Structure formats: structure tokens, C-alpha cells
Short mmCIF file of C-alpha atoms in Angstrom, two decimals:
data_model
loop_
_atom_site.label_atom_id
_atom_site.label_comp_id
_atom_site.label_asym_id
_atom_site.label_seq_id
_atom_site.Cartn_x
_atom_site.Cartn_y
_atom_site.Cartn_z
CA UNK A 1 -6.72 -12.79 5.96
CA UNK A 2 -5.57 -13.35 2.23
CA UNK A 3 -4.29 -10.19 0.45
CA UNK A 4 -5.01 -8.78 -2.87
CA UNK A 5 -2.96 -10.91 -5.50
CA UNK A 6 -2.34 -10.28 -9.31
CA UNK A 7 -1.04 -12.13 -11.88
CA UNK A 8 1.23 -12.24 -13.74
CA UNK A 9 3.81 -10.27 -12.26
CA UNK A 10 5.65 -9.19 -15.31
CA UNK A 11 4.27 -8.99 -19.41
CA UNK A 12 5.82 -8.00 -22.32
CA UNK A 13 3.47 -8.03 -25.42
CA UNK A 14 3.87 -6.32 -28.61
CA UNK A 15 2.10 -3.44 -30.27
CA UNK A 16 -1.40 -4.70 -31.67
CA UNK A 17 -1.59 -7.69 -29.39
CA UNK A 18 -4.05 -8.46 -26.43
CA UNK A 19 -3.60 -9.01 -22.88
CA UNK A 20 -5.62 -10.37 -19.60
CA UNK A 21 -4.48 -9.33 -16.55
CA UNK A 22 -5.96 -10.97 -13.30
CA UNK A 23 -6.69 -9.78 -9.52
CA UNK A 24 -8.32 -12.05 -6.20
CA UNK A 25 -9.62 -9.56 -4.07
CA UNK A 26 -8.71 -9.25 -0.34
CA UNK A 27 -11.06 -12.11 1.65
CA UNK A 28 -14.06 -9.98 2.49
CA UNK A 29 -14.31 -7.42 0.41
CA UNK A 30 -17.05 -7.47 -3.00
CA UNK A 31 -15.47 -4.15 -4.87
CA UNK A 32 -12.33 -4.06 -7.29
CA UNK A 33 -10.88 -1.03 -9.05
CA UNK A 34 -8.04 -0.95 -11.60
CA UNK A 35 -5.51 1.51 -11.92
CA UNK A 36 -3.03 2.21 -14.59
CA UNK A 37 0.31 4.03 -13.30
CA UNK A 38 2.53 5.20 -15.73
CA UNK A 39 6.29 5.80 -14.41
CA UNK A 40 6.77 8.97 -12.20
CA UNK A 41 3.14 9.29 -11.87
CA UNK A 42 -0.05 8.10 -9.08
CA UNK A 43 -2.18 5.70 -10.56
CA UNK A 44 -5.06 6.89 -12.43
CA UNK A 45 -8.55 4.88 -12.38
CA UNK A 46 -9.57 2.63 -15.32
CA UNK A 47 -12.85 1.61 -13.69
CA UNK A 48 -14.66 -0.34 -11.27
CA UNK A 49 -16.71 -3.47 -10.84
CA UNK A 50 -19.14 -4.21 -7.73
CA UNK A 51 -21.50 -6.88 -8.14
CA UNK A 52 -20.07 -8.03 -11.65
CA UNK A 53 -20.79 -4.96 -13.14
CA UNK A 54 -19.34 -2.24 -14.36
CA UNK A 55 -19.22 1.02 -11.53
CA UNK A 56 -17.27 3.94 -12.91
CA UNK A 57 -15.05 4.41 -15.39
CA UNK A 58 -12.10 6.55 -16.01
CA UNK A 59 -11.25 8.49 -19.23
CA UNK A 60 -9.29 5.66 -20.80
CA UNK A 61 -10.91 4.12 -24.17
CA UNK A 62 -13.21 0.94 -24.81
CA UNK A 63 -10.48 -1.60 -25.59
CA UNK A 64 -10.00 -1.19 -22.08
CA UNK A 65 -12.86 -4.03 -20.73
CA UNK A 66 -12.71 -6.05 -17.34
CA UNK A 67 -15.18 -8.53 -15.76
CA UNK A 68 -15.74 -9.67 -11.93
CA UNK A 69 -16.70 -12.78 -11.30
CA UNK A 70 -19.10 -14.42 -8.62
CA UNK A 71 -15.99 -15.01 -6.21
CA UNK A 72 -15.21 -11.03 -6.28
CA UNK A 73 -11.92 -11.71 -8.41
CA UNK A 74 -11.56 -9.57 -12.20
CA UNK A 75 -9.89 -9.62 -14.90
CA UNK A 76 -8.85 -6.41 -17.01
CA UNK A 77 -8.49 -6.80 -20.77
CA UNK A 78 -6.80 -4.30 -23.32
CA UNK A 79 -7.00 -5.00 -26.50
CA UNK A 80 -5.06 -3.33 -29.24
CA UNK A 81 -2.38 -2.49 -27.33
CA UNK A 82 -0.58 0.84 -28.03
CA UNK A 83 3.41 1.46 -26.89
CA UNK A 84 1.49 4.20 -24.29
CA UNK A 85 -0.12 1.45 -22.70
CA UNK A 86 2.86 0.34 -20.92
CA UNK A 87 2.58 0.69 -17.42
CA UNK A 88 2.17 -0.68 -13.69
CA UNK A 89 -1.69 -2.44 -13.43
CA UNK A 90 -2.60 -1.94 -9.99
CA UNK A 91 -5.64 -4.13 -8.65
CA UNK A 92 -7.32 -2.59 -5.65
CA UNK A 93 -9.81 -4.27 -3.11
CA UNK A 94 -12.48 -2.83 -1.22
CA UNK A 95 -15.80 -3.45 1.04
CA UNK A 96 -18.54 -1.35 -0.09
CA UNK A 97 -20.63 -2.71 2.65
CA UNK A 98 -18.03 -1.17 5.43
CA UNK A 99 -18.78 2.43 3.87
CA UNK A 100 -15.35 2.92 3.76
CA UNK A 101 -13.07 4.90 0.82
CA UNK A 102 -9.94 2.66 2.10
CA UNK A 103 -9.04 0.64 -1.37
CA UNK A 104 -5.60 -2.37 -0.93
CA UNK A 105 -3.53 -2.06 -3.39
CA UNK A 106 -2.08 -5.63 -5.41
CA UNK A 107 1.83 -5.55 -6.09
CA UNK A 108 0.92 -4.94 -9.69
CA UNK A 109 1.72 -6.61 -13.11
CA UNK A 110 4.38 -4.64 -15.01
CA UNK A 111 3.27 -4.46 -18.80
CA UNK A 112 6.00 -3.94 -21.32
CA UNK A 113 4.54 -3.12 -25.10
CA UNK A 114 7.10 -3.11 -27.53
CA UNK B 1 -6.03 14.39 -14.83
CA UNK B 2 -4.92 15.15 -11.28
CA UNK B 3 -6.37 17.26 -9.20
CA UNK B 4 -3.90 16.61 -6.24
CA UNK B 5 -1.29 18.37 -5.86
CA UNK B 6 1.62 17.45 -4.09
CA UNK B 7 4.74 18.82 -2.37
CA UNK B 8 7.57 18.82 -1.98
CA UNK B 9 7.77 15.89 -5.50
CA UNK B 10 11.37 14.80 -3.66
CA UNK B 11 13.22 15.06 -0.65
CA UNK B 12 16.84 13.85 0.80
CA UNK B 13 16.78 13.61 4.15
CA UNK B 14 19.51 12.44 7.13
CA UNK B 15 18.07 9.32 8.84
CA UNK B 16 16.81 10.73 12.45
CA UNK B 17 15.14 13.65 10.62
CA UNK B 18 11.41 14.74 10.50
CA UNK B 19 9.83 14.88 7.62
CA UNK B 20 6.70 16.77 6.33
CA UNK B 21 4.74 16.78 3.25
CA UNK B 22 1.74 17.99 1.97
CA UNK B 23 -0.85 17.55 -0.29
CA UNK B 24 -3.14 20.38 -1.58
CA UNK B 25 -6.34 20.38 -4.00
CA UNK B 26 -8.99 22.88 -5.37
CA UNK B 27 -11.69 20.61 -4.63
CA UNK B 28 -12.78 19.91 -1.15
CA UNK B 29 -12.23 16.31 0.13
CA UNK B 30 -14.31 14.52 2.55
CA UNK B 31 -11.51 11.70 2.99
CA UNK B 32 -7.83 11.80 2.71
CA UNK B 33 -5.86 8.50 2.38
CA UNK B 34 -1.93 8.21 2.43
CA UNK B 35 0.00 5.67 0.58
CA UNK B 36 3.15 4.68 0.57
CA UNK B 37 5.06 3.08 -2.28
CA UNK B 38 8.33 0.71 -2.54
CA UNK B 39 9.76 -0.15 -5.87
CA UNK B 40 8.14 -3.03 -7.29
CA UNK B 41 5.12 -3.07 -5.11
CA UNK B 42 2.07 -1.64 -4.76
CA UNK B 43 0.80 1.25 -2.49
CA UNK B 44 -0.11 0.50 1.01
CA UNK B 45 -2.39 2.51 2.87
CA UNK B 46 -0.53 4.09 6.14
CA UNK B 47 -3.84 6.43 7.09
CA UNK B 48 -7.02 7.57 6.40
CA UNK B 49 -8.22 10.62 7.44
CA UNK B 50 -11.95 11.04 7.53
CA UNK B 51 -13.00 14.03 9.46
CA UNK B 52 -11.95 18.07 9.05
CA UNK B 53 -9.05 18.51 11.50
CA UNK B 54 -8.60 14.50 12.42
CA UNK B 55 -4.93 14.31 13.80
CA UNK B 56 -4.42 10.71 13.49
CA UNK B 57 -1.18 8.49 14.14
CA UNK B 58 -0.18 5.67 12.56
CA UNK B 59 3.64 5.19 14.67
CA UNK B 60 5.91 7.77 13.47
CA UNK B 61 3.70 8.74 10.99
CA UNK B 62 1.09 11.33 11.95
CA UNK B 63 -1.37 12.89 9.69
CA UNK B 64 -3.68 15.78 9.43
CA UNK B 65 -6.91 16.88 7.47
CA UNK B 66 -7.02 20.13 7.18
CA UNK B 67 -9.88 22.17 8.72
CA UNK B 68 -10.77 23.46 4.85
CA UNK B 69 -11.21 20.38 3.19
CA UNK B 70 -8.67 21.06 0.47
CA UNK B 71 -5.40 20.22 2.14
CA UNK B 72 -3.87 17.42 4.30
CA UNK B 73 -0.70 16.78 5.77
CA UNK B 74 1.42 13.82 6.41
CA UNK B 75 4.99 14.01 9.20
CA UNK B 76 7.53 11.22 9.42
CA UNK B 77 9.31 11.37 12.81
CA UNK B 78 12.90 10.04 13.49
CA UNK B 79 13.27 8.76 10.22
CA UNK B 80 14.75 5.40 9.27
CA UNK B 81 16.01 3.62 5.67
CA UNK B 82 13.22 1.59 5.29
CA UNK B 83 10.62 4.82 5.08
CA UNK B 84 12.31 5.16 2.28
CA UNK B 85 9.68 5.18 -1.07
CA UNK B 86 6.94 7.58 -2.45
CA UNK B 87 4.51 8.34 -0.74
CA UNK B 88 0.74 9.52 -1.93
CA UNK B 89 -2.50 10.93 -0.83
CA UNK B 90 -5.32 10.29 -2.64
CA UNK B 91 -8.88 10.98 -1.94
CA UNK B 92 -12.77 9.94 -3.43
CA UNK B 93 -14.08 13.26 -5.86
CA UNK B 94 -17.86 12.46 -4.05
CA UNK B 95 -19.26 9.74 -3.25
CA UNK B 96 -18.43 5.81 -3.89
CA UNK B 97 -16.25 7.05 -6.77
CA UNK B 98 -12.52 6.17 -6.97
CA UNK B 99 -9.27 7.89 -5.60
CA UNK B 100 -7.43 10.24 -7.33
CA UNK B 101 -4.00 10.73 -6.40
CA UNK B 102 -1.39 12.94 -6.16
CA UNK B 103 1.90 12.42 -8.07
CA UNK B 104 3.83 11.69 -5.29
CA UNK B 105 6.48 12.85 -2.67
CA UNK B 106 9.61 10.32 -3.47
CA UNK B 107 11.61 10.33 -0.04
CA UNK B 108 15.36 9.19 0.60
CA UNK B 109 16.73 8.54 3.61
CA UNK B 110 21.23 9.06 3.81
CA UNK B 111 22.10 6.76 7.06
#
């Protein structure tokens, strides 16, 4: 069974700029969520996507856009970045269909915005 | 913002030592989840609690959810180095929604 992957690991972008972060989901499961975690902090939802669509959404602003794709992988996409957007992207998997809360975290991709 | 509160937020401990930590909210929970975290990776889920006053065990790791909904609990017996990290509950609000999680209990181990 193939974990949740991201890519890349590490990003450093500057202020203004825009960045496209990827996730595969865990084999078997159709439901991604993104998370931003700023240092010293839990991770705090950005939104979710089941069935290539958009399923929730946290409180962070519309320059924050992702996509899922036929295969159950996603993308997240910030655009405009700010300095405050620096943070640990977590990717998390889960099966909707197993009516379970249980998300699987990705190792993250750092993001640096200088 | 949160709505998870955690405690203690750090805690040195001698290797061989139990630990406990807790996690507390004002809203009532109808799953708790605890995560662990190492540095550089990303949290991996150690138990889920679904029902009021589940005991379950995961190893040395036993957890609790608390008969009112609003708390669980999470012990670490005979602790080792590697349980070093932070460690997080987290929870759905209702429904399919996401987890929100606590800010953490960051745990060191002195061998």
C-alpha cells in the first residue's frame, strides 16, 4: 500500500510570486485535505476536494485554489504569496466511503517566502 | 482558530517514565484522533477514538475518550527516545468536515 507523497519537499519563493504544490493520495482512498501549519502550531484546514470538487473550506483567502484530479491526486495553488504564507503544507488522504474521520498525513513541503 | 486545547504544551521526561496528556474542548466531539509528530515529517495517526469512554491501546500508548465528549486523554508507558516529538489530538467539528487540532504537547525524553 503506497503512502501519501508530496512534492516538492522544500520551496523558497519570493513575496508576490506563485506556487503549486502537489499530493498522490494513499492507494484507496478518493478524499484529500490540505493543511497549512505555521511553526509551533497544529495544522489548520485550507480545504477539501472529494470527487474533484471543492468540499469545505477553511478561513484562508481565494488565492488559495487547489484541484483533484481523476486519479484522486491535488494540487494546491497560492498565488500572491505574502511573507505569512510561509509554512509546512500538509497533504492528507482519506476514504470517504469507509465512514471514517482517520485523515494520513504527507511529510509536507516546507515553503519559505522571502 | 482552535478550539482544542491542549496540555501540558511541553514536557521533559526520564526515559522509563509514564507520560500523560490531555486534550480538552468546549465543543463536544464524536471522534478523537491522536497524532504524533517528528521534525520534518508529517503527523501520523497513533489512535482514534470513536466512542464515549473507548479505552483503546495502541502498544504503550493507551488512549481515552472521555465519557463527556469534550475531553480525551492520551498515556505513554515506559517511555523510550524515539517517542520523542509532538504529539496532537484533533477531532471532526460535525460531520464529514475536517480536523481541528490542538497545538500540541512537544515531549522529550533524557536517556
Amino acid at each position: 500500500e503506497t503512502g501519501v507523497t508530496q512534492s516538492p519537499t522544500h520551496l523558497i519563493k519570493t513575496r508576490g510570486q506563485q506556487v503549486t504544490l502537489r499530493c498522490s493520495s494513499q492507494s484507496g482512498h478518493n478524499t484529500v485535505s490540505w493543511y497549512q501549519q505555521a511553526l509551533g502550531q497544529g495544522p489548520q484546514f485550507i480545504f477539501q476536494y472529494y470527487r474533484e470538487e471543492e468540499n469545505g473550506r477553511g478561513n484562508f483567502p481565494p488565492r488559495f485554489s487547489g484541484l483533484q484530479f481523476p486519479n484522486y491526486s491535488s494540487e494546491l495553488n497560492v498565488n500572491a504569496l505574502e511573507l505569512d504564507d510561509s509554512a509546512l503544507y500538509l497533504c492528507a488522504s482519506s476514504s470517504r466511503l469507509a465512514n471514517s474521520y482517520e485523515q494520513y498525513f504527507g511529510p509536507g513541503t516546507r515553503l519559505t517566502v522571502t | 482558530g482552535q478550539q482544542l486545547n491542549q496540555s501540558p504544551q511541553s514536557m521533559f521526561i526520564q526515559e522509563g517514565e509514564d507520560v500523560s496528556m490531555n486534550c480538552t474542548s468546549s465543543s463536544i466531539f464524536n471522534t478523537w484522533l491522536w497524532y504524533k509528530q517528528e521534525p520534518g515529517e508529517g503527523p501520523v495517526l497513533l489512535i482514534a477514538l470513536y466512542k464515549a469512554g473507548e479505552l483503546t491501546s495502541n502498544g504503550r500508548l493507551t488512549a481515552q475518550f472521555g465519557i463527556t465528549r469534550k475531553d480525551s486523554f492520551l498515556n505513554i508507558s515506559a517511555s523510550i527516545p524515539s517517542d520523542v516529538g509532538i504529539y496532537f489530538c484533533a477531532g471532526p467539528l460535525s460531520g464529514n468536515t475536517p480536523l481541528v487540532f490542538g497545538k500540541g504537547t512537544r515531549l522529550s525524553v533524557i536517556a
